[in-house]
Tab-separated table of C-alpha atoms and ligand atoms in Angstrom:
chain	number	residue	atom	x	y	z
C	1	MET	CA	-7.037	-56.460	38.960
C	2	LYS	CA	-2.975	-56.398	39.741
C	3	ALA	CA	-2.652	-56.844	35.690
C	4	ARG	CA	-5.390	-54.670	34.760
C	5	LYS	CA	-4.361	-52.247	37.300
C	6	LYS	CA	-0.600	-51.668	36.694
C	7	TRP	CA	-2.757	-51.808	32.122
C	8	THR	CA	-4.929	-48.734	33.655
C	9	VAL	CA	-1.421	-46.978	36.034
C	10	LEU	CA	0.534	-47.286	33.165
C	11	LEU	CA	-2.188	-46.007	29.866
C	12	ALA	CA	-3.008	-43.247	32.773
C	13	VAL	CA	0.476	-42.009	32.808
C	14	MET	CA	1.096	-42.404	28.574
C	15	LEU	CA	-1.980	-40.906	28.081
C	16	LEU	CA	-0.635	-37.627	30.643
C	17	ALA	CA	2.964	-38.538	28.614
C	18	ALA	CA	1.161	-37.801	25.551
C	19	VAL	CA	-0.904	-34.564	26.759
C	20	CYS	CA	2.248	-33.002	28.449
C	21	LEU	CA	4.202	-33.579	24.929
C	22	ALA	CA	1.493	-31.813	23.186
C	23	GLY	CA	1.836	-28.782	25.447
C	24	CYS	CA	5.225	-28.939	26.015
C	25	GLY	CA	4.991	-28.764	22.296
C	26	ARG	CA	2.634	-25.835	21.803
C	27	ALA	CA	4.122	-23.691	24.289
C	28	GLU	CA	7.588	-24.180	21.837
C	29	GLN	CA	5.556	-23.410	18.886
C	30	LYS	CA	6.364	-20.410	17.324
C	31	LYS	CA	3.917	-17.952	16.153
C	32	ILE	CA	5.074	-17.215	12.248
C	33	VAL	CA	3.708	-14.278	11.296
C	34	ARG	CA	3.142	-13.371	7.416
C	35	ILE	CA	3.407	-10.413	5.593
C	36	GLY	CA	2.740	-10.337	1.730
C	37	HIS	CA	3.333	-7.796	-0.394
C	38	ASN	CA	3.976	-6.919	-4.280
C	39	GLN	CA	7.045	-5.483	-5.496
C	40	SER	CA	10.457	-6.777	-4.885
C	41	THR	CA	13.069	-7.302	-3.760
C	42	ASN	CA	14.487	-4.322	-4.826
C	43	HIS	CA	11.898	-2.555	-3.767
C	44	PRO	CA	11.875	0.204	-0.934
C	45	THR	CA	8.302	-1.465	0.723
C	46	HIS	CA	10.771	-5.502	1.262
C	47	ILE	CA	13.311	-3.445	2.572
C	48	GLY	CA	11.328	-1.798	5.427
C	49	LEU	CA	9.838	-4.824	6.031
C	50	ALA	CA	12.484	-6.736	6.272
C	51	ALA	CA	13.477	-4.084	8.947
C	52	PHE	CA	10.746	-5.291	10.867
C	53	ALA	CA	11.340	-8.676	10.416
C	54	GLU	CA	14.569	-8.241	11.763
C	55	TYR	CA	13.476	-5.740	14.799
C	56	ILE	CA	10.708	-8.496	15.587
C	57	ASN	CA	12.597	-11.741	15.351
C	58	GLU	CA	15.861	-9.527	17.377
C	59	GLN	CA	12.905	-8.480	20.561
C	60	LEU	CA	10.176	-11.332	19.981
C	61	GLY	CA	11.975	-13.828	19.207
C	62	ASP	CA	10.753	-16.336	21.469
C	63	LYS	CA	7.260	-16.136	20.384
C	64	TYR	CA	7.894	-14.578	17.128
C	65	VAL	CA	8.919	-14.986	13.632
C	66	VAL	CA	8.108	-12.738	10.857
C	67	GLU	CA	8.296	-14.017	7.763
C	68	VAL	CA	8.032	-11.574	4.421
C	69	TYR	CA	6.563	-12.502	0.983
C	70	PRO	CA	7.248	-10.423	-2.368
C	71	SER	CA	5.742	-10.587	-5.593
C	72	GLU	CA	2.905	-11.432	-4.993
C	73	LEU	CA	3.764	-15.207	-3.857
C	74	LEU	CA	0.282	-14.434	-1.701
C	75	GLY	CA	-1.190	-13.022	-4.878
C	76	SER	CA	-2.724	-10.050	-5.598
C	77	GLN	CA	-3.920	-7.506	-3.397
C	78	THR	CA	-7.109	-7.637	-3.625
C	79	ASP	CA	-6.497	-10.889	-3.063
C	80	MET	CA	-3.508	-10.561	0.187
C	81	VAL	CA	-6.382	-8.149	1.677
C	82	GLN	CA	-9.195	-11.044	1.943
C	83	LEU	CA	-6.068	-13.507	3.383
C	84	THR	CA	-5.449	-10.462	5.432
C	85	GLN	CA	-9.142	-10.397	6.974
C	86	THR	CA	-10.099	-14.098	7.115
C	87	GLY	CA	-6.603	-14.092	9.486
C	88	ALA	CA	-4.934	-16.310	6.935
C	89	ILE	CA	-2.097	-14.185	7.025
C	90	ASP	CA	-1.279	-11.008	8.835
C	91	PHE	CA	-0.708	-8.270	6.848
C	92	CYS	CA	-0.398	-7.151	3.413
C	93	VAL	CA	0.371	-3.913	1.947
C	94	ALA	CA	-2.022	-2.400	0.027
C	95	SER	CA	-2.859	0.498	-2.019
C	96	ASN	CA	-5.093	3.019	-0.649
C	97	ALA	CA	-6.723	2.640	-3.773
C	98	ILE	CA	-7.715	-0.862	-3.285
C	99	LEU	CA	-8.702	-0.090	0.184
C	100	GLU	CA	-11.662	2.512	-0.643
C	101	THR	CA	-14.371	-1.013	-1.489
C	102	PHE	CA	-13.876	-1.522	2.230
C	103	SER	CA	-14.603	1.224	3.885
C	104	LYS	CA	-15.221	4.577	2.385
C	105	ASN	CA	-13.430	6.131	4.564
C	106	TYR	CA	-10.258	5.380	2.330
C	107	GLU	CA	-11.627	7.379	-0.922
C	108	ILE	CA	-10.152	10.849	0.275
C	109	PHE	CA	-6.744	9.397	-0.141
C	110	ASN	CA	-7.944	8.848	-3.665
C	111	LEU	CA	-8.868	12.309	-4.319
C	112	PRO	CA	-6.919	13.095	-7.428
C	113	TYR	CA	-4.732	17.181	-6.604
C	114	LEU	CA	-5.284	15.852	-2.948
C	115	PHE	CA	-2.483	17.451	-1.462
C	116	ALA	CA	-0.665	20.407	-3.027
C	117	SER	CA	3.043	19.532	-1.589
C	118	THR	CA	5.467	16.192	-0.669
C	119	GLU	CA	5.504	18.203	2.279
C	120	ALA	CA	1.851	18.868	2.942
C	121	TYR	CA	1.422	15.009	2.050
C	122	HIS	CA	3.769	13.690	4.768
C	123	ALA	CA	2.521	15.795	7.234
C	124	ALA	CA	-0.608	14.976	6.618
C	125	MET	CA	-0.473	11.429	6.645
C	126	ASP	CA	1.789	11.343	10.063
C	127	ASP	CA	-1.104	13.360	11.912
C	128	ALA	CA	-2.279	10.548	13.159
C	129	ASN	CA	-5.705	12.951	13.813
C	130	VAL	CA	-5.544	13.084	9.473
C	131	THR	CA	-5.065	9.158	9.720
C	132	GLU	CA	-6.776	7.903	12.565
C	133	PRO	CA	-10.743	7.589	11.383
C	134	ILE	CA	-9.380	6.385	7.885
C	135	PHE	CA	-6.834	3.855	10.101
C	136	ASN	CA	-9.343	2.393	12.014
C	137	ALA	CA	-12.490	2.533	9.271
C	138	THR	CA	-12.283	-1.231	8.712
C	139	GLU	CA	-12.417	-3.095	12.090
C	140	LYS	CA	-16.457	-4.665	10.734
C	141	ALA	CA	-14.327	-5.726	8.048
C	142	GLY	CA	-11.565	-7.381	9.995
C	143	PHE	CA	-8.279	-5.615	9.620
C	144	LYS	CA	-7.330	-2.366	10.456
C	145	ALA	CA	-3.846	0.132	8.841
C	146	VAL	CA	-0.947	0.271	11.060
C	147	THR	CA	1.088	2.730	9.015
C	148	TRP	CA	1.730	4.376	5.844
C	149	LEU	CA	4.365	4.131	3.159
C	150	ASP	CA	5.343	6.424	0.154
C	151	ALA	CA	4.062	5.390	-2.732
C	152	GLY	CA	5.175	8.550	-4.742
C	153	THR	CA	3.476	10.634	-7.350
C	154	ARG	CA	1.465	9.226	-9.830
C	155	ASN	CA	1.424	9.670	-13.086
C	156	PHE	CA	0.266	9.067	-17.225
C	157	TYR	CA	3.132	7.171	-18.731
C	158	THR	CA	2.084	6.115	-23.022
C	159	VAL	CA	3.729	3.318	-24.875
C	160	ASP	CA	3.766	6.071	-27.693
C	161	LYS	CA	2.044	9.325	-27.076
C	162	PRO	CA	3.023	12.070	-25.144
C	163	ILE	CA	0.323	13.190	-22.860
C	164	ASN	CA	0.752	17.086	-22.523
C	165	SER	CA	-2.584	17.736	-21.847
C	166	PRO	CA	-5.774	15.800	-20.761
C	167	ALA	CA	-6.888	16.274	-25.315
C	168	ASP	CA	-3.782	13.379	-25.336
C	169	LEU	CA	-5.531	11.040	-22.892
C	170	LYS	CA	-8.965	11.424	-25.054
C	171	GLY	CA	-9.485	7.391	-27.099
C	172	LEU	CA	-6.600	6.244	-25.024
C	173	LYS	CA	-6.794	2.485	-22.558
C	174	ILE	CA	-4.812	3.602	-19.868
C	175	ARG	CA	-4.564	0.949	-16.638
C	176	VAL	CA	-5.808	2.245	-13.262
C	177	GLN	CA	-6.359	0.708	-10.097
C	178	GLN	CA	-9.314	-1.736	-9.225
C	179	SER	CA	-11.117	1.476	-7.138
C	180	PRO	CA	-14.412	3.732	-8.579
C	181	THR	CA	-12.361	7.478	-7.732
C	182	ASN	CA	-9.965	6.586	-10.072
C	183	ILE	CA	-12.370	5.392	-12.469
C	184	GLU	CA	-14.025	8.730	-11.684
C	185	MET	CA	-10.940	9.872	-12.018
C	186	MET	CA	-10.262	9.226	-15.680
C	187	ARG	CA	-13.599	9.406	-16.960
C	188	LEU	CA	-13.237	13.571	-16.328
C	189	LEU	CA	-9.727	13.502	-17.920
C	190	GLY	CA	-10.842	12.588	-21.278
C	191	GLY	CA	-9.090	8.440	-20.961
C	192	SER	CA	-10.416	5.486	-21.057
C	193	ALA	CA	-10.082	4.121	-18.030
C	194	ASN	CA	-9.215	-0.754	-17.549
C	195	PRO	CA	-9.127	-1.477	-14.437
C	196	MET	CA	-7.012	-4.684	-14.029
C	197	GLY	CA	-4.438	-5.759	-10.648
C	198	PHE	CA	-0.678	-4.395	-10.889
C	199	GLY	CA	0.164	-7.819	-11.519
C	200	GLU	CA	-1.368	-7.489	-15.089
C	201	VAL	CA	-0.331	-4.503	-16.085
C	202	TYR	CA	3.273	-5.537	-17.820
C	203	THR	CA	2.192	-7.843	-19.800
C	204	SER	CA	-0.976	-5.934	-21.141
C	205	LEU	CA	0.969	-3.393	-22.432
C	206	GLN	CA	2.926	-5.713	-24.285
C	207	ALA	CA	0.086	-7.272	-25.524
C	208	ASN	CA	-1.677	-3.401	-26.823
C	209	ILE	CA	-4.857	-4.796	-24.599
C	210	ILE	CA	-3.788	-0.665	-23.129
C	211	ASP	CA	-2.290	1.895	-24.507
C	212	GLY	CA	-0.807	3.219	-20.964
C	213	ALA	CA	-1.179	2.934	-17.095
C	214	GLU	CA	-0.228	5.997	-14.329
C	215	ASN	CA	2.244	4.982	-11.519
C	216	ASN	CA	5.321	6.353	-10.311
C	217	GLU	CA	8.981	5.392	-11.271
C	218	MET	CA	9.634	2.353	-10.047
C	219	ALA	CA	6.801	1.466	-11.981
C	220	LEU	CA	8.812	1.815	-14.925
C	221	THR	CA	11.824	0.467	-13.925
C	222	ASP	CA	10.963	-2.264	-10.718
C	223	ASN	CA	8.185	-3.541	-13.129
C	224	GLY	CA	9.689	-3.488	-16.455
C	225	HIS	CA	6.748	-1.171	-17.483
C	226	GLY	CA	9.793	1.737	-19.301
C	227	ASP	CA	11.143	-1.331	-21.591
C	228	VAL	CA	7.338	-0.942	-23.320
C	229	CYS	CA	6.245	2.736	-22.737
C	230	LYS	CA	8.352	5.388	-23.679
C	231	TYR	CA	6.720	9.039	-22.711
C	232	TYR	CA	6.245	9.332	-18.839
C	233	SER	CA	4.187	12.758	-17.903
C	234	TYR	CA	4.803	14.249	-14.653
C	235	ASP	CA	0.491	15.865	-14.151
C	236	MET	CA	1.378	14.744	-10.588
C	237	HIS	CA	-2.005	13.552	-10.546
C	238	GLN	CA	-2.340	11.404	-7.595
C	239	MET	CA	-0.204	10.958	-4.131
C	240	VAL	CA	-2.046	7.586	-3.556
C	241	PRO	CA	-0.179	5.733	-0.508
C	242	ASP	CA	0.281	2.031	0.556
C	243	ILE	CA	-1.710	1.170	3.530
C	244	LEU	CA	-0.172	-2.202	5.795
C	245	ILE	CA	-2.515	-4.083	7.085
C	246	GLY	CA	-3.383	-5.986	10.177
C	247	ASN	CA	-5.841	-8.605	11.556
C	248	LEU	CA	-7.347	-7.351	14.158
C	249	THR	CA	-7.702	-10.320	15.784
C	250	PHE	CA	-3.015	-11.004	16.003
C	251	LEU	CA	-2.886	-7.482	16.730
C	252	GLU	CA	-6.136	-7.798	19.726
C	253	GLU	CA	-4.585	-10.667	21.192
C	254	LEU	CA	-1.242	-9.643	21.479
C	255	SER	CA	0.087	-8.239	24.134
C	256	ALA	CA	0.262	-5.141	26.080
C	257	GLU	CA	4.562	-5.029	25.486
C	258	GLU	CA	4.065	-6.995	22.607
C	259	LEU	CA	2.242	-4.660	20.270
C	260	ALA	CA	4.316	-1.570	21.762
C	261	ILE	CA	6.993	-3.349	20.350
C	262	PHE	CA	5.471	-3.797	16.884
C	263	GLU	CA	4.512	-0.385	17.201
C	264	GLU	CA	8.056	0.630	17.184
C	265	GLY	CA	8.601	-1.974	14.301
C	266	PHE	CA	6.015	-0.082	12.433
C	267	ASP	CA	7.749	3.206	13.317
C	268	LEU	CA	10.629	1.742	11.658
C	269	LEU	CA	9.253	-0.164	8.628
C	270	ASN	CA	8.263	4.075	8.112
C	271	SER	CA	10.976	5.993	8.205
C	272	VAL	CA	12.906	2.476	6.661
C	273	GLN	CA	10.674	3.094	3.138
C	274	ARG	CA	10.849	6.513	3.718
C	275	GLU	CA	14.008	6.806	3.258
C	276	GLU	CA	14.873	4.818	1.062
C	277	TRP	CA	12.429	6.424	-1.337
C	278	VAL	CA	14.690	8.808	-2.467
C	279	LYS	CA	16.803	6.969	-3.460
C	280	ALA	CA	15.358	4.422	-4.998
C	281	VAL	CA	13.023	7.166	-7.050
C	282	GLU	CA	16.157	9.136	-7.868
C	283	ASN	CA	17.894	5.536	-9.288
C	284	ALA	CA	14.663	4.867	-11.310
C	285	LYS	CA	14.667	8.104	-13.437
C	286	ASP	CA	17.537	7.862	-14.198
C	287	LYS	CA	17.681	4.750	-15.571
C	288	ALA	CA	14.511	5.619	-17.023
C	289	GLN	CA	16.413	7.690	-18.867
C	290	ASN	CA	19.339	6.305	-19.820
C	291	GLU	CA	18.603	2.742	-20.089
C	292	GLN	CA	14.717	2.230	-21.057
C	293	GLY	CA	14.885	5.599	-23.610
C	294	VAL	CA	11.992	7.658	-21.763
C	295	THR	CA	11.623	10.476	-22.215
C	296	PHE	CA	10.345	12.644	-18.942
C	297	ILE	CA	7.091	15.111	-19.947
C	298	TYR	CA	7.062	18.417	-18.078
C	299	PRO	CA	3.130	19.139	-18.558
C	300	ASP	CA	0.788	22.322	-17.825
C	301	GLN	CA	-1.088	20.714	-15.069
C	302	GLU	CA	-3.254	23.200	-14.320
C	303	PRO	CA	-6.088	21.362	-17.468
C	304	PHE	CA	-5.709	18.372	-15.592
C	305	LYS	CA	-6.373	19.500	-11.982
C	306	GLU	CA	-9.125	21.600	-13.185
C	307	ALA	CA	-10.717	18.922	-15.145
C	308	CYS	CA	-10.623	16.541	-11.809
C	309	MET	CA	-11.645	18.597	-9.373
C	310	PRO	CA	-15.310	17.956	-9.451
C	311	LEU	CA	-13.968	14.926	-7.809
C	312	HIS	CA	-13.849	16.698	-4.653
C	313	ASP	CA	-17.271	17.510	-4.347
C	314	SER	CA	-19.045	14.316	-5.267
C	315	VAL	CA	-16.885	12.653	-2.375
C	316	LEU	CA	-16.871	15.375	0.021
C	317	GLU	CA	-21.043	14.865	-0.891
C	318	SER	CA	-21.379	11.048	-0.394
C	319	ASN	CA	-19.116	11.055	3.078
C	320	PRO	CA	-19.582	14.146	5.108
C	321	ASP	CA	-17.671	12.558	7.667
C	322	ILE	CA	-14.433	12.863	5.976
C	323	GLN	CA	-15.104	16.818	5.830
C	324	PRO	CA	-13.474	17.618	8.412
C	325	ILE	CA	-10.301	15.381	7.696
C	326	TYR	CA	-10.166	17.456	4.588
C	327	ASP	CA	-10.249	20.688	6.308
C	328	MET	CA	-7.213	19.434	7.717
C	329	ILE	CA	-5.424	18.250	4.031
C	330	GLN	CA	-5.902	21.756	3.179
C	331	GLU	CA	-4.383	23.352	6.371
C	332	TYR	CA	-1.308	21.434	5.642
C	333	ASN	CA	-1.613	22.738	2.209
C	334	THR	CA	-1.625	25.931	3.285
C	335	LEU	CA	1.404	25.514	5.384
C	336	TYR	CA	3.428	23.463	2.477
C	337	PRO	CA	2.380	24.930	-0.640
C	338	SER	CA	2.878	23.868	-4.282
C	339	VAL	CA	6.618	25.021	-5.513
C	340	GLU	CA	4.743	25.110	-8.540
C	341	GLU	CA	2.887	28.640	-6.737
Y	401	GCU	C1	1.878	1.208	-7.015
Y	401	GCU	C2	1.684	1.073	-5.490
Y	401	GCU	C3	1.342	-0.002	-5.627
Y	401	GCU	C4	0.011	-0.106	-6.333
Y	401	GCU	C5	0.776	-0.030	-7.101
Y	401	GCU	C6	-0.590	-0.426	-8.307
Y	401	GCU	O1	3.329	0.882	-7.144
Y	401	GCU	O2	3.163	0.948	-4.373
Y	401	GCU	O3	1.048	-0.561	-4.093
Y	401	GCU	O4	-0.282	-1.690	-5.927
Y	401	GCU	O5	0.655	0.890	-7.916
Y	401	GCU	O6	-1.057	0.755	-9.278
Y	401	GCU	O7	-1.082	-1.052	-8.174
């Protein structure tokens, strides 16, 4: 009996030790916060996210370790949105363009010629009355937007055909983002839309699968598109923001104090990224012109704009909920009109 009791006590002690070890281990284990994006480590978005990671690791380092995965290491943007939905990763940067398949509300920021100027664009995106109904629209899908990032102005660029008017797009295969609004925009402009992920564009250009694409100036340099495309035409058709989205459960499980610190981090990301953006675009333009031999063209924007305007009506008709947001943006357009007017 004595020996049995001894063994029982020993067993209980071992069990307790195991439970304690597991418990203590868990308490010490830090949560890895994974953030994915599709840009290089030189890109303003990566620089902003590195500042965000440093801030959170400094403030909440006893509990969280933020890790940033650039260059589609975690997959294409569409893959990363799905990983964020399920909580396999915690955050990712997605172009507003691809988010419209998760909520129709996102269509608004994909409209061509929505913003009259960069100032109107920034003021609208900084106004929570404008962004909140959109940023919160995907909660049922398991994620929400926490801040926006500048992705400049999107323009057409082609391998060897200068685009001076929409007529020049006729018969050209142009890569667009995977968004119905962008496909419709290309149809209205007369070109042939080839939707594909960002990572596939360079090889498609090189292999003559497409004749051109549309993006900001950084795509020429940072993604090498300017090695293949020699004409970049400032038709200024879109200002599509990039959006940092977060897994909803992760965000909801943060304590009020932690959430406040994460929110400071999102603001820091936003301001660092936007500051870096201005410098990055200037450098990209310089490099494209002087090292890659890209010619920049400044066509009359009006014919492009006229061709695209029916899209405003059709998007608003199909989703009247976004009309008040559209109207608020028009107020910013009046306040900050186009410098060309
Ligand atoms: C820009 C934007 C990216 C997007 C890319 C694209 O680079 O910042 O978020 O993925 O355009 O055209 O797909």
